GROMACS .gro file of C-alpha atoms in nm:
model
  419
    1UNK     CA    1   2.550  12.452  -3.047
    2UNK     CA    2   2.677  12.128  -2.978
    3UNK     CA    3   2.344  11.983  -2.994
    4UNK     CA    4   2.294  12.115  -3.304
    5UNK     CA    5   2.597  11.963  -3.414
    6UNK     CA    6   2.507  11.640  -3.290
    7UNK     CA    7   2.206  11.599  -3.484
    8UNK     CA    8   2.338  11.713  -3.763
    9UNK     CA    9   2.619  11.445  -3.768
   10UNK     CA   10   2.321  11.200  -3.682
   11UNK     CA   11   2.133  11.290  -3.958
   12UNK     CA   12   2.425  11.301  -4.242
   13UNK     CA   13   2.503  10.958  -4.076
   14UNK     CA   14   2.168  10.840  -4.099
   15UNK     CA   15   2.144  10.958  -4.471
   16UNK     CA   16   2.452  10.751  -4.526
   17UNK     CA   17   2.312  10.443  -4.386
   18UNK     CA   18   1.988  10.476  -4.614
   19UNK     CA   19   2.195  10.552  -4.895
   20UNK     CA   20   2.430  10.233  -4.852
   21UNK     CA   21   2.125   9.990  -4.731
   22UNK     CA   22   1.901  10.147  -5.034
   23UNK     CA   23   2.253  10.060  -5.272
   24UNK     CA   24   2.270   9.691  -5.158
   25UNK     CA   25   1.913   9.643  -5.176
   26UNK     CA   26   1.957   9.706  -5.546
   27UNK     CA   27   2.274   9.491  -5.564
   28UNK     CA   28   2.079   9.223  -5.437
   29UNK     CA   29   1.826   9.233  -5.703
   30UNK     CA   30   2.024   9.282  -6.025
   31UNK     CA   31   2.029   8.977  -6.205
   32UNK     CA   32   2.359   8.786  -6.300
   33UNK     CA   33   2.406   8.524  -6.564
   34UNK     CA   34   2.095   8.420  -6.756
   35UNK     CA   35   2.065   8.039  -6.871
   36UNK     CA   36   1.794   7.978  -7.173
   37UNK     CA   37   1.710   7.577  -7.143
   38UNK     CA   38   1.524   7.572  -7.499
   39UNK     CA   39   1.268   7.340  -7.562
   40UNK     CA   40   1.002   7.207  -7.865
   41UNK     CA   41   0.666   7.149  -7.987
   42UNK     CA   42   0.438   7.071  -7.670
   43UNK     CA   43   0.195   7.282  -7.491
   44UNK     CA   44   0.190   7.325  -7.127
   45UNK     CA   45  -0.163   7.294  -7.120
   46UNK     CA   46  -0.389   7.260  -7.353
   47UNK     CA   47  -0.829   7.142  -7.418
   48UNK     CA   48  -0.900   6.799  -7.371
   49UNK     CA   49  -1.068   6.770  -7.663
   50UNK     CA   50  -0.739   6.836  -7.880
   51UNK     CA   51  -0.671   6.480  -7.921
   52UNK     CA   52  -0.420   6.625  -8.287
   53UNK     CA   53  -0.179   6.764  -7.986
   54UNK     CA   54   0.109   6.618  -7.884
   55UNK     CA   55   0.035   6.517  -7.503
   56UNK     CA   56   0.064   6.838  -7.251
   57UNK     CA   57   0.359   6.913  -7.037
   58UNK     CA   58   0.159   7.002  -6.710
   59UNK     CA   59   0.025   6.694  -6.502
   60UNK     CA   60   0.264   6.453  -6.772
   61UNK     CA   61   0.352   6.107  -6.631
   62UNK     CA   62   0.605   6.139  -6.803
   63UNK     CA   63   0.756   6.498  -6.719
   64UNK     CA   64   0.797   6.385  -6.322
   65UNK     CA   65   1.119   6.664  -6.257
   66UNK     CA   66   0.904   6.935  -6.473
   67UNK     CA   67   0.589   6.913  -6.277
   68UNK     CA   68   0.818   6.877  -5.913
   69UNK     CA   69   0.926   7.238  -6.014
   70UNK     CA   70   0.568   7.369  -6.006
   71UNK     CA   71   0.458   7.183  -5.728
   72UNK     CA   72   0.472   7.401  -5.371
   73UNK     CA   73   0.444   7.078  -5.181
   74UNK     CA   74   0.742   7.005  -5.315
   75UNK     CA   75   1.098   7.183  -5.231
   76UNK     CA   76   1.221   7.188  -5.625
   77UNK     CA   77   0.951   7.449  -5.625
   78UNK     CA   78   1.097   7.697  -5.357
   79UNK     CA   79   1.278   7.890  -5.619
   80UNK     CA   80   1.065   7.874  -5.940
   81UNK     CA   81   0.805   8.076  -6.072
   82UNK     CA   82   0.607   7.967  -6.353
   83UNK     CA   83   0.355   8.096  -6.645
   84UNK     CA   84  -0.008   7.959  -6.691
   85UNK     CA   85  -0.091   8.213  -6.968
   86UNK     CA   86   0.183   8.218  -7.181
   87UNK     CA   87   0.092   8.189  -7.569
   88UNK     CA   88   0.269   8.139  -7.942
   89UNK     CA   89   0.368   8.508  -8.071
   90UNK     CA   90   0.077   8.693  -8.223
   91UNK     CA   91  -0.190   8.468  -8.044
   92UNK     CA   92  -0.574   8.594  -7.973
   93UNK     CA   93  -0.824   8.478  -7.719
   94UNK     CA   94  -1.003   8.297  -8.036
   95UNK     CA   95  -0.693   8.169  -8.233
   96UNK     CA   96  -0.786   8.419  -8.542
   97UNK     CA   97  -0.434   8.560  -8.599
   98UNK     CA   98  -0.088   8.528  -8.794
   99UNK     CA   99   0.034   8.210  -8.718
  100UNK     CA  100   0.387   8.186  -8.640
  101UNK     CA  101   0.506   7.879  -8.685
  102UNK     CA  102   0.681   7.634  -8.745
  103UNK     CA  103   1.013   7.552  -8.501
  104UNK     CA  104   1.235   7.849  -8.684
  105UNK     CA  105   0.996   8.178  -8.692
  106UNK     CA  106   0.980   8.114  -8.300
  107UNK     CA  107   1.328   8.180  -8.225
  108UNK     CA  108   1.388   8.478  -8.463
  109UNK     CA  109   1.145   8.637  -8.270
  110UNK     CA  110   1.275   8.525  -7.950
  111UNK     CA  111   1.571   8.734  -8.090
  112UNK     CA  112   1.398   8.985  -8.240
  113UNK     CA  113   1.066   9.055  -8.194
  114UNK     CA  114   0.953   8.933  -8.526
  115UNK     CA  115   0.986   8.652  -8.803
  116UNK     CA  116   1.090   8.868  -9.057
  117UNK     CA  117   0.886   8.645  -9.297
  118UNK     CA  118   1.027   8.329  -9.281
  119UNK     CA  119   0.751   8.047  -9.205
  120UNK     CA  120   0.969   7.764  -9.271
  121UNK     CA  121   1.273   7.558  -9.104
  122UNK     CA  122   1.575   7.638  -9.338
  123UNK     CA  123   1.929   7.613  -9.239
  124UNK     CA  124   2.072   8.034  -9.225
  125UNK     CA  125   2.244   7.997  -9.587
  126UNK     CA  126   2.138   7.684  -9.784
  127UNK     CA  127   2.105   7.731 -10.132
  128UNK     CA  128   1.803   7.795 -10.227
  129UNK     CA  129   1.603   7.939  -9.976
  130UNK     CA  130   1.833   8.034  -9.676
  131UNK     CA  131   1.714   8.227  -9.385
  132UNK     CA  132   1.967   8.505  -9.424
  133UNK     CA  133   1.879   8.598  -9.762
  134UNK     CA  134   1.527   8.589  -9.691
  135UNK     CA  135   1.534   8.802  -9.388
  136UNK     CA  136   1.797   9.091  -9.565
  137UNK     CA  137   1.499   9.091  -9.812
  138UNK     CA  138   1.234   9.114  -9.593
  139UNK     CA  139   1.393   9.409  -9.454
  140UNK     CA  140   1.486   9.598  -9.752
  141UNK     CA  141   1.104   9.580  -9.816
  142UNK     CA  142   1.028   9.708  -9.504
  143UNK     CA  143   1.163   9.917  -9.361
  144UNK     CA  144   1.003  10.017  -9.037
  145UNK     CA  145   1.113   9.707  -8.856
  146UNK     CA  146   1.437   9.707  -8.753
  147UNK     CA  147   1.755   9.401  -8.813
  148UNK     CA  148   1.870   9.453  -8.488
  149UNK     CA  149   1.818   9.138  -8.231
  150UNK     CA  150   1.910   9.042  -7.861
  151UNK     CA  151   2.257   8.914  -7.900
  152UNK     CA  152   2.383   9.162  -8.154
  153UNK     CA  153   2.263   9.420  -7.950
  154UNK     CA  154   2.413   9.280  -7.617
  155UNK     CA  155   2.769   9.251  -7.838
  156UNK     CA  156   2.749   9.637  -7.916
  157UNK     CA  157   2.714   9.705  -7.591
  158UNK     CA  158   2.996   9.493  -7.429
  159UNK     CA  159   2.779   9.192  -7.262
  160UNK     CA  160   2.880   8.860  -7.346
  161UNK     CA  161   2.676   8.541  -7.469
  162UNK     CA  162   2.729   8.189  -7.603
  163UNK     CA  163   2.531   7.903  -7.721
  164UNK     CA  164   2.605   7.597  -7.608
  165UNK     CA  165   2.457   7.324  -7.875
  166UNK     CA  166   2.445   6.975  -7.826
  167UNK     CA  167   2.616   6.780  -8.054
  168UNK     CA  168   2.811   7.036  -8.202
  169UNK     CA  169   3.189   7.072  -8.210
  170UNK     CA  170   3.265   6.678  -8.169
  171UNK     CA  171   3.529   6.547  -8.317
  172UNK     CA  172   3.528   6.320  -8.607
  173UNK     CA  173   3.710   5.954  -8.640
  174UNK     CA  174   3.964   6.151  -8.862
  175UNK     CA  175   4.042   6.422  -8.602
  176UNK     CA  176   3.831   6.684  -8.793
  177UNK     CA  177   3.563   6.897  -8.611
  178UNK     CA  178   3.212   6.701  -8.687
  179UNK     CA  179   3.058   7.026  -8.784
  180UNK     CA  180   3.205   6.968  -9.109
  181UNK     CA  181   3.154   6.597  -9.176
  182UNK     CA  182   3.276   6.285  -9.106
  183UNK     CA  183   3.192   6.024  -8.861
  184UNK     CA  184   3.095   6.196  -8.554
  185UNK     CA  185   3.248   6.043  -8.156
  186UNK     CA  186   3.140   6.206  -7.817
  187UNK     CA  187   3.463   6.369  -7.748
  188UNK     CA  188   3.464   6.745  -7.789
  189UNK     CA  189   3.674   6.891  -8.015
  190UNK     CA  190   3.943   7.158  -7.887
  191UNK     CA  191   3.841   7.497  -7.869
  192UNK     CA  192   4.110   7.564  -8.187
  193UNK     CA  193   3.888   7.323  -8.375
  194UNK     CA  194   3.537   7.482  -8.289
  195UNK     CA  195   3.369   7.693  -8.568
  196UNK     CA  196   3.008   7.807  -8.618
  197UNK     CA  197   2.742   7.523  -8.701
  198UNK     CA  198   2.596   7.642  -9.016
  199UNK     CA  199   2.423   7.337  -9.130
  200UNK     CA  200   2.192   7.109  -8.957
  201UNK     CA  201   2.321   6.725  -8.918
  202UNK     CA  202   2.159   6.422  -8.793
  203UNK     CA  203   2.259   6.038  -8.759
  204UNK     CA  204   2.384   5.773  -8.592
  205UNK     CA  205   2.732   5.640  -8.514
  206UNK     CA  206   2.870   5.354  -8.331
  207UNK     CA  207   3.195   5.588  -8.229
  208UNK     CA  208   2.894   5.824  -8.035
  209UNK     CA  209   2.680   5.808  -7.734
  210UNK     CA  210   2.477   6.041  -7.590
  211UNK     CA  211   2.528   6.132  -7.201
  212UNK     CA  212   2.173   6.184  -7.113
  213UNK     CA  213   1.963   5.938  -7.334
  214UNK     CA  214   2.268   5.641  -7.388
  215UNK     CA  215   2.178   5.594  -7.733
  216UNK     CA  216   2.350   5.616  -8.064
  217UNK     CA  217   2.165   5.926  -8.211
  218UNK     CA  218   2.252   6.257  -8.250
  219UNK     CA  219   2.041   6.521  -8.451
  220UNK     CA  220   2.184   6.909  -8.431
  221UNK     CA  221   1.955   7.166  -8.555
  222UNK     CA  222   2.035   7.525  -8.725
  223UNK     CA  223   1.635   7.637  -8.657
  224UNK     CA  224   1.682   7.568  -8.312
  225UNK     CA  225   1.890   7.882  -8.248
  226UNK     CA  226   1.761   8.164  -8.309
  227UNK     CA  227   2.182   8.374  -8.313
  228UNK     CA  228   2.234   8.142  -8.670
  229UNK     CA  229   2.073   8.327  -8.887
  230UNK     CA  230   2.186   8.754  -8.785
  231UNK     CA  231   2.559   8.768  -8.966
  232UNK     CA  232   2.665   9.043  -8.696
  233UNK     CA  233   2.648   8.693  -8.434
  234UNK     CA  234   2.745   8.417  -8.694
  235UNK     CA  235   3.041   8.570  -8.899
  236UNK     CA  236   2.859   8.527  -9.204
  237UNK     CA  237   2.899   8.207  -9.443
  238UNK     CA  238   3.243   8.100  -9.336
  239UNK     CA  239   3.193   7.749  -9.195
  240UNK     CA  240   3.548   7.654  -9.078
  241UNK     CA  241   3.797   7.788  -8.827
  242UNK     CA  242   3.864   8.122  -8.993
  243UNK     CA  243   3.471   8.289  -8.865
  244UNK     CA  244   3.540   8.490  -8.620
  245UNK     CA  245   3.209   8.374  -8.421
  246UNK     CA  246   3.321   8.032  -8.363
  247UNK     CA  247   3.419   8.078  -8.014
  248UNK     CA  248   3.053   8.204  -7.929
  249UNK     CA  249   2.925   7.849  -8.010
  250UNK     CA  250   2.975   7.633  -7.767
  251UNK     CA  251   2.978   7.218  -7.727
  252UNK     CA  252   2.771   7.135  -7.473
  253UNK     CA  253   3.017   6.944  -7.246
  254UNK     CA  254   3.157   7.303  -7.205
  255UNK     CA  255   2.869   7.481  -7.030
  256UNK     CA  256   3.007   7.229  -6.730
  257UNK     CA  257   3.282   7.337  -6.756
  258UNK     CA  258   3.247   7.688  -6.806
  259UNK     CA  259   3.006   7.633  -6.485
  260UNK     CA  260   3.276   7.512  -6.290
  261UNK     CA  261   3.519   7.757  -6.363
  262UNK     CA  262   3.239   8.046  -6.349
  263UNK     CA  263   3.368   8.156  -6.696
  264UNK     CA  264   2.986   8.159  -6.816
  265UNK     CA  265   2.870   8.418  -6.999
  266UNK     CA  266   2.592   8.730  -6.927
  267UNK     CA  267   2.348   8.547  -7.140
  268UNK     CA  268   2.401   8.202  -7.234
  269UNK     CA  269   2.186   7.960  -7.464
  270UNK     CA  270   2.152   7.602  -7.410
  271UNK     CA  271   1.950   7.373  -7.680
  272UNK     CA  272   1.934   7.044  -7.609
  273UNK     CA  273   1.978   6.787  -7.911
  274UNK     CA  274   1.657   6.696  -8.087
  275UNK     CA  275   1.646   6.377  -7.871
  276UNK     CA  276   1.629   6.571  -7.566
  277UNK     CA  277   1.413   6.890  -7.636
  278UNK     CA  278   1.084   6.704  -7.693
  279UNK     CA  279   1.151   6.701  -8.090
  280UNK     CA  280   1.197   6.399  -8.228
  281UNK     CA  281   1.130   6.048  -8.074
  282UNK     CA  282   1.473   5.810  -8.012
  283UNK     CA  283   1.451   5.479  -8.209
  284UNK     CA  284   1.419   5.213  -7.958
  285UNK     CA  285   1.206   5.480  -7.721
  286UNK     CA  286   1.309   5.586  -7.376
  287UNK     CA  287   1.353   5.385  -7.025
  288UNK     CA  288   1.286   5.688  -6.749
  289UNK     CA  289   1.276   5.598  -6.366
  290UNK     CA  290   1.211   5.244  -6.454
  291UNK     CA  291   0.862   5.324  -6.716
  292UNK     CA  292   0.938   5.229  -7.092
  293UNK     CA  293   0.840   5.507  -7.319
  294UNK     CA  294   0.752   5.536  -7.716
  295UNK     CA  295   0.619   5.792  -7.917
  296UNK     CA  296   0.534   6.105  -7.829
  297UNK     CA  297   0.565   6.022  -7.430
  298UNK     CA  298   0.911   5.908  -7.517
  299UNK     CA  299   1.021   6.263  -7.625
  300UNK     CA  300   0.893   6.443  -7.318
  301UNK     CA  301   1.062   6.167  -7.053
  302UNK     CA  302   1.424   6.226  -7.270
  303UNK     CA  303   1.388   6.591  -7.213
  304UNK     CA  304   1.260   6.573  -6.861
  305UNK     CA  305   1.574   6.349  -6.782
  306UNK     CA  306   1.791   6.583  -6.961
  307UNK     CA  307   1.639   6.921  -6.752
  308UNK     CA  308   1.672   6.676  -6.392
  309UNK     CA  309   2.071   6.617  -6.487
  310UNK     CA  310   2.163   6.999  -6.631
  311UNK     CA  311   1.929   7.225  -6.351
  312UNK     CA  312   2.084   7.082  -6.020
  313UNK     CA  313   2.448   7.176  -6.185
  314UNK     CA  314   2.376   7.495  -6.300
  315UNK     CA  315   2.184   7.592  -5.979
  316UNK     CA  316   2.490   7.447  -5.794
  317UNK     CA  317   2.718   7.700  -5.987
  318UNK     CA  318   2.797   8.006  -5.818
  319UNK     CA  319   2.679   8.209  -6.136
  320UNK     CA  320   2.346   8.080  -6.068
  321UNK     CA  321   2.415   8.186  -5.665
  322UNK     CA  322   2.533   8.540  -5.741
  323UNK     CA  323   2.139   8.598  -5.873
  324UNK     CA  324   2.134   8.380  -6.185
  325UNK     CA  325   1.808   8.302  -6.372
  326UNK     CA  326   1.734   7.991  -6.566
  327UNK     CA  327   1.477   7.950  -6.815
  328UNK     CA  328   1.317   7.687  -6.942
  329UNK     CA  329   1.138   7.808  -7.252
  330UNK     CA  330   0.962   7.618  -7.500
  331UNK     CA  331   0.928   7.746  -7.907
  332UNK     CA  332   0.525   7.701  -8.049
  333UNK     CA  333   0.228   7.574  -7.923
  334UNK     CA  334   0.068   7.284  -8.139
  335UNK     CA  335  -0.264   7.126  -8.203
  336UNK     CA  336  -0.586   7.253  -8.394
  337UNK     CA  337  -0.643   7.605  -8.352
  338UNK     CA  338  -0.305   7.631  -8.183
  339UNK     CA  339  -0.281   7.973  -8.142
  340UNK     CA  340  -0.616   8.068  -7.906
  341UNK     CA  341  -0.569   8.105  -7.553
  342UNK     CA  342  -0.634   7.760  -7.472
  343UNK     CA  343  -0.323   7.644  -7.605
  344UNK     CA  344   0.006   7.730  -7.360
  345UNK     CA  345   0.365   7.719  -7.333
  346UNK     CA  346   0.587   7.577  -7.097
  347UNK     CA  347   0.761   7.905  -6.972
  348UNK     CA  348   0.951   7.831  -6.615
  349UNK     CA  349   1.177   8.102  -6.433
  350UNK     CA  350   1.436   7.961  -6.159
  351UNK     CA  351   1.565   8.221  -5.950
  352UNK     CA  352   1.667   8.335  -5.658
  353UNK     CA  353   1.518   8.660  -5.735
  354UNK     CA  354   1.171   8.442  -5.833
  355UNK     CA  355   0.889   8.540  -5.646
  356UNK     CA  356   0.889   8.169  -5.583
  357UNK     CA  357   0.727   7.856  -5.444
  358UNK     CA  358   0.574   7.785  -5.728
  359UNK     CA  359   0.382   8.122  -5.834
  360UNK     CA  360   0.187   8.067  -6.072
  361UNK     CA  361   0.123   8.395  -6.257
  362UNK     CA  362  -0.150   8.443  -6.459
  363UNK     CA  363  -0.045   8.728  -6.679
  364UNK     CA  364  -0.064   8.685  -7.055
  365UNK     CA  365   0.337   8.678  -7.217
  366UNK     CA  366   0.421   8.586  -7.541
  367UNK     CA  367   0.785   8.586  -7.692
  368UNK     CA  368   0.779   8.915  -7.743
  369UNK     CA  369   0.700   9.044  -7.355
  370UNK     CA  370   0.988   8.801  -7.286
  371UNK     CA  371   1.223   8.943  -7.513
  372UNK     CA  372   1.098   9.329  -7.368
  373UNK     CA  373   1.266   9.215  -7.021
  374UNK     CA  374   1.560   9.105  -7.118
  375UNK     CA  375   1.631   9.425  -7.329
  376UNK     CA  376   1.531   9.589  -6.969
  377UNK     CA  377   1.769   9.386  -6.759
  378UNK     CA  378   2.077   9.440  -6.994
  379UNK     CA  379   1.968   9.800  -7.073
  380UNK     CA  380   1.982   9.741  -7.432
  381UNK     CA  381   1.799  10.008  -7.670
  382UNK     CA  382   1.721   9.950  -7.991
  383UNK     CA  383   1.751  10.200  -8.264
  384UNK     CA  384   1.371  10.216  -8.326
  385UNK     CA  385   1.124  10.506  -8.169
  386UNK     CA  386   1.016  10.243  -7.885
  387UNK     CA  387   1.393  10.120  -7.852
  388UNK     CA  388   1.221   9.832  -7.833
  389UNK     CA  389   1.299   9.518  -8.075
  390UNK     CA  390   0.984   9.497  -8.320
  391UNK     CA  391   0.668   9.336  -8.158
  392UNK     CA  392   0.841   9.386  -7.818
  393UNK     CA  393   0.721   9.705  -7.792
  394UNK     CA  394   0.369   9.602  -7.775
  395UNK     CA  395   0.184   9.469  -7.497
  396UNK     CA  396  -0.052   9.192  -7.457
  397UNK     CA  397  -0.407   9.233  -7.449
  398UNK     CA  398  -0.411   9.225  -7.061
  399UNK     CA  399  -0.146   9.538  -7.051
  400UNK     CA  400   0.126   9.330  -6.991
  401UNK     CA  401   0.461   9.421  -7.114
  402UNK     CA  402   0.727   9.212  -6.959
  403UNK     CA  403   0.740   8.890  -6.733
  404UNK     CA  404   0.840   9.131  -6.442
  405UNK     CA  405   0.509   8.960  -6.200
  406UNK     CA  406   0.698   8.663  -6.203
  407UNK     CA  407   0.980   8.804  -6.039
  408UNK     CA  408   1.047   8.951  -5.674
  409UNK     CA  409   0.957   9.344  -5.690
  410UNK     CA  410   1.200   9.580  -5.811
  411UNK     CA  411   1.413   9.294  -5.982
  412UNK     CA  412   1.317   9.401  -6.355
  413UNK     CA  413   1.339   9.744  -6.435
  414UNK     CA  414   0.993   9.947  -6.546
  415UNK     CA  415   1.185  10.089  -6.846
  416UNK     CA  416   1.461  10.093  -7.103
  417UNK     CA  417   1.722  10.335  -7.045
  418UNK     CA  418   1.735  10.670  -7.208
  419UNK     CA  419   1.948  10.758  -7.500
   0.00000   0.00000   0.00000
């Protein structure tokens, strides 16, 4: 009897001790705050012979932190796992497909799962031609995709984001918010000033310098954020303090501080100026670890700089410690027949929950199996018979679905929740 007894309080205890090792295993693999590091127009690799392409990210002179991170000799490596097969949306082995391009279709559908039509760069509500018209008429012709995107879906379901933008929300020489005009400084307007950057602006001023590249330049970009253009995530046309959005857009300077106070959000967006995502060439070119660089060289080495400065703080945060991911994620691949297989992106995880040491998977991804994992790790459903967001439903041509083989087992779930 007592025997019997024993075992029985051995087993229950035993059960327990599963149960509670089986619960913290999970703990330790659900992933915390999620940091997007967007960047533009260049391939990670891409043919030799493609001499119309920019020059390739992989094995770039000028790219020295970028290629540390997927180097296993090297210790930047020991928590990154990287892509060798990822392609533009839409892509085929032979290139013989819709092209999606240019800079603006690439982040709808990093929202969305589609471009909704629009094949061109516009700011969300110029007049003529702006992207929100053009995608509420897309829709109303037809009708079995669905409006519904990342960020709106992660606000229905209480998760927070933000986008921090580079050059947004400085303050002008009158006090103003630079948003809205005037001559822009590099001192960051207070929060009660902040409101959503509906139009794109570019320049230079002598009351402005930028913290990562030291020049005069600043260029912000509407195309380059994919949240701009869906009115349930940018309060509609109201371009001053009264949009109830404006809090969700972010100067950049804040992310540090956000970082330091661990006040970041779920999912948070970070776009570097066009200076310093590979975009657009500065003036007078770049100086990078003592090499001068013009042209097209110039671009990379700016953003390379910018991603050595901004990864070391965010992977010193302890919102990248308590199982953050960081991205770095780049928009459309470029060249002559851009969209085969030969072309690739830059697609970089940095995680703790990485498979790591520079794995290089060799699954195929597009934007869309990227998009399909993050609606699994925030157990968002979409109101469609998938509940998956438009073309993130489908998989690639290899099966793949999601970007779950470049992550540690068990750290992405196999399925969206039920209903």
């Amino acid at each position: 009897m007592a025997s019997d007894v024993a075992r029985a309080v051995v087993s229950t205890s035993l059960v327990a001790c599963l149960c509670s090792t089986a619960f913290a295993q999970n703990a330790n693999k659900k992933i915390g705050a999620v940091f997007y590091i967007e960047l533009e127009n260049h391939n990670w690799t891409q043919p030799a012979s493609d001499t119309s392409a920019p020059n390739q990210i992989f094995g770039s002179v000028a790219a020295p932190y970028i290629n540390s991170l997927v180097d296993p000799a090297n210790a930047n490596s020991k928590e990154v796992s990287y892509a060798i097969a990822y392609h533009n949306a839409l892509s085929t082995p032979d290139g013989n497909n819709a092209s999606i391009h240019p800079s603006e279709p690439n982040y709808l559908w990093q929202e969305a799962g589609s471009n909704f039509g629009v094949f061109n760069d516009n700011d969300p509500f110029i007049v003529p031609g702006g992207s929100v018209a053009a995608i509420a008429a897309f829709l109303a012709a037809n009708t079995t995709f669905t409006g519904e995107h990342l960020t709106g879906l992660m606000e229905k379901n209480g998760l927070s984001w933000f986008s921090y933008q580079e050059d947004i929300d400085l303050l002008n020489t009158d006090g103003g918010n630079a948003n809205l005009g005037g001559t822009i400084t590099s001192t960051p307007a207070p929060e009660k000033l902040w409101t959503v950057p509906l139009s794109s602006f570019s320049g230079t001023s002598p009351n402005y310098t930028n913290p990562f590249n030291g020049s005069n330049q600043f260029n912000f970009a509407c195309k380059h954020d994919g949240t701009l253009f869906f009115t349930d995530t940018n309060g509609g046309n109201v371009t001053d303090t009264a949009n109830k959005k404006r809090k969700l857009y972010r100067p950049l300077q804040q992310l540090f501080k956000d970082l330091e106070n661990n006040k970041v959000a779920r999912y948070n967006l970070i776009t570097p100026d066009q200076f310093n995502e590979m975009h657009s060439a500065l003036t007078n070119g770049f100086t990078y670890k003592g090499v001068s660089y013009t042209g097209d060289l110039s671009q990379i080495a700016a953003a390379d700089n910018f991603l050595s400065i901004v990864v070391p703080i965010i992977m010193a945060s302890q919102a990248y410690k308590d199982n953050g991911v960081i991205v770095i994620w780049a928009d459309e691949t470029e060249g002559t027949n851009e969209n085969d297989f030969a072309h690739t992106l830059p697609f970089i995880v940095i995680s703790k929950l990485a498979k790591g040491n520079a794995f290089a998977s060799t699954k195929d991804y597009t934007h869309s199996s990227d998009l399909a994992t993050w609606q699994k790790v925030f157990g968002l459903r979409a109101n469609t018979p998938s509940g998956y967001l438009n073309d993130a439903a489908n998989a690639q041509l290899d099966g793949t679905t999601d970007i779950s083989d470049m992550f540690k087992p068990g750290v992405i779930p196999k399925s969206l929740p039920n209903n």
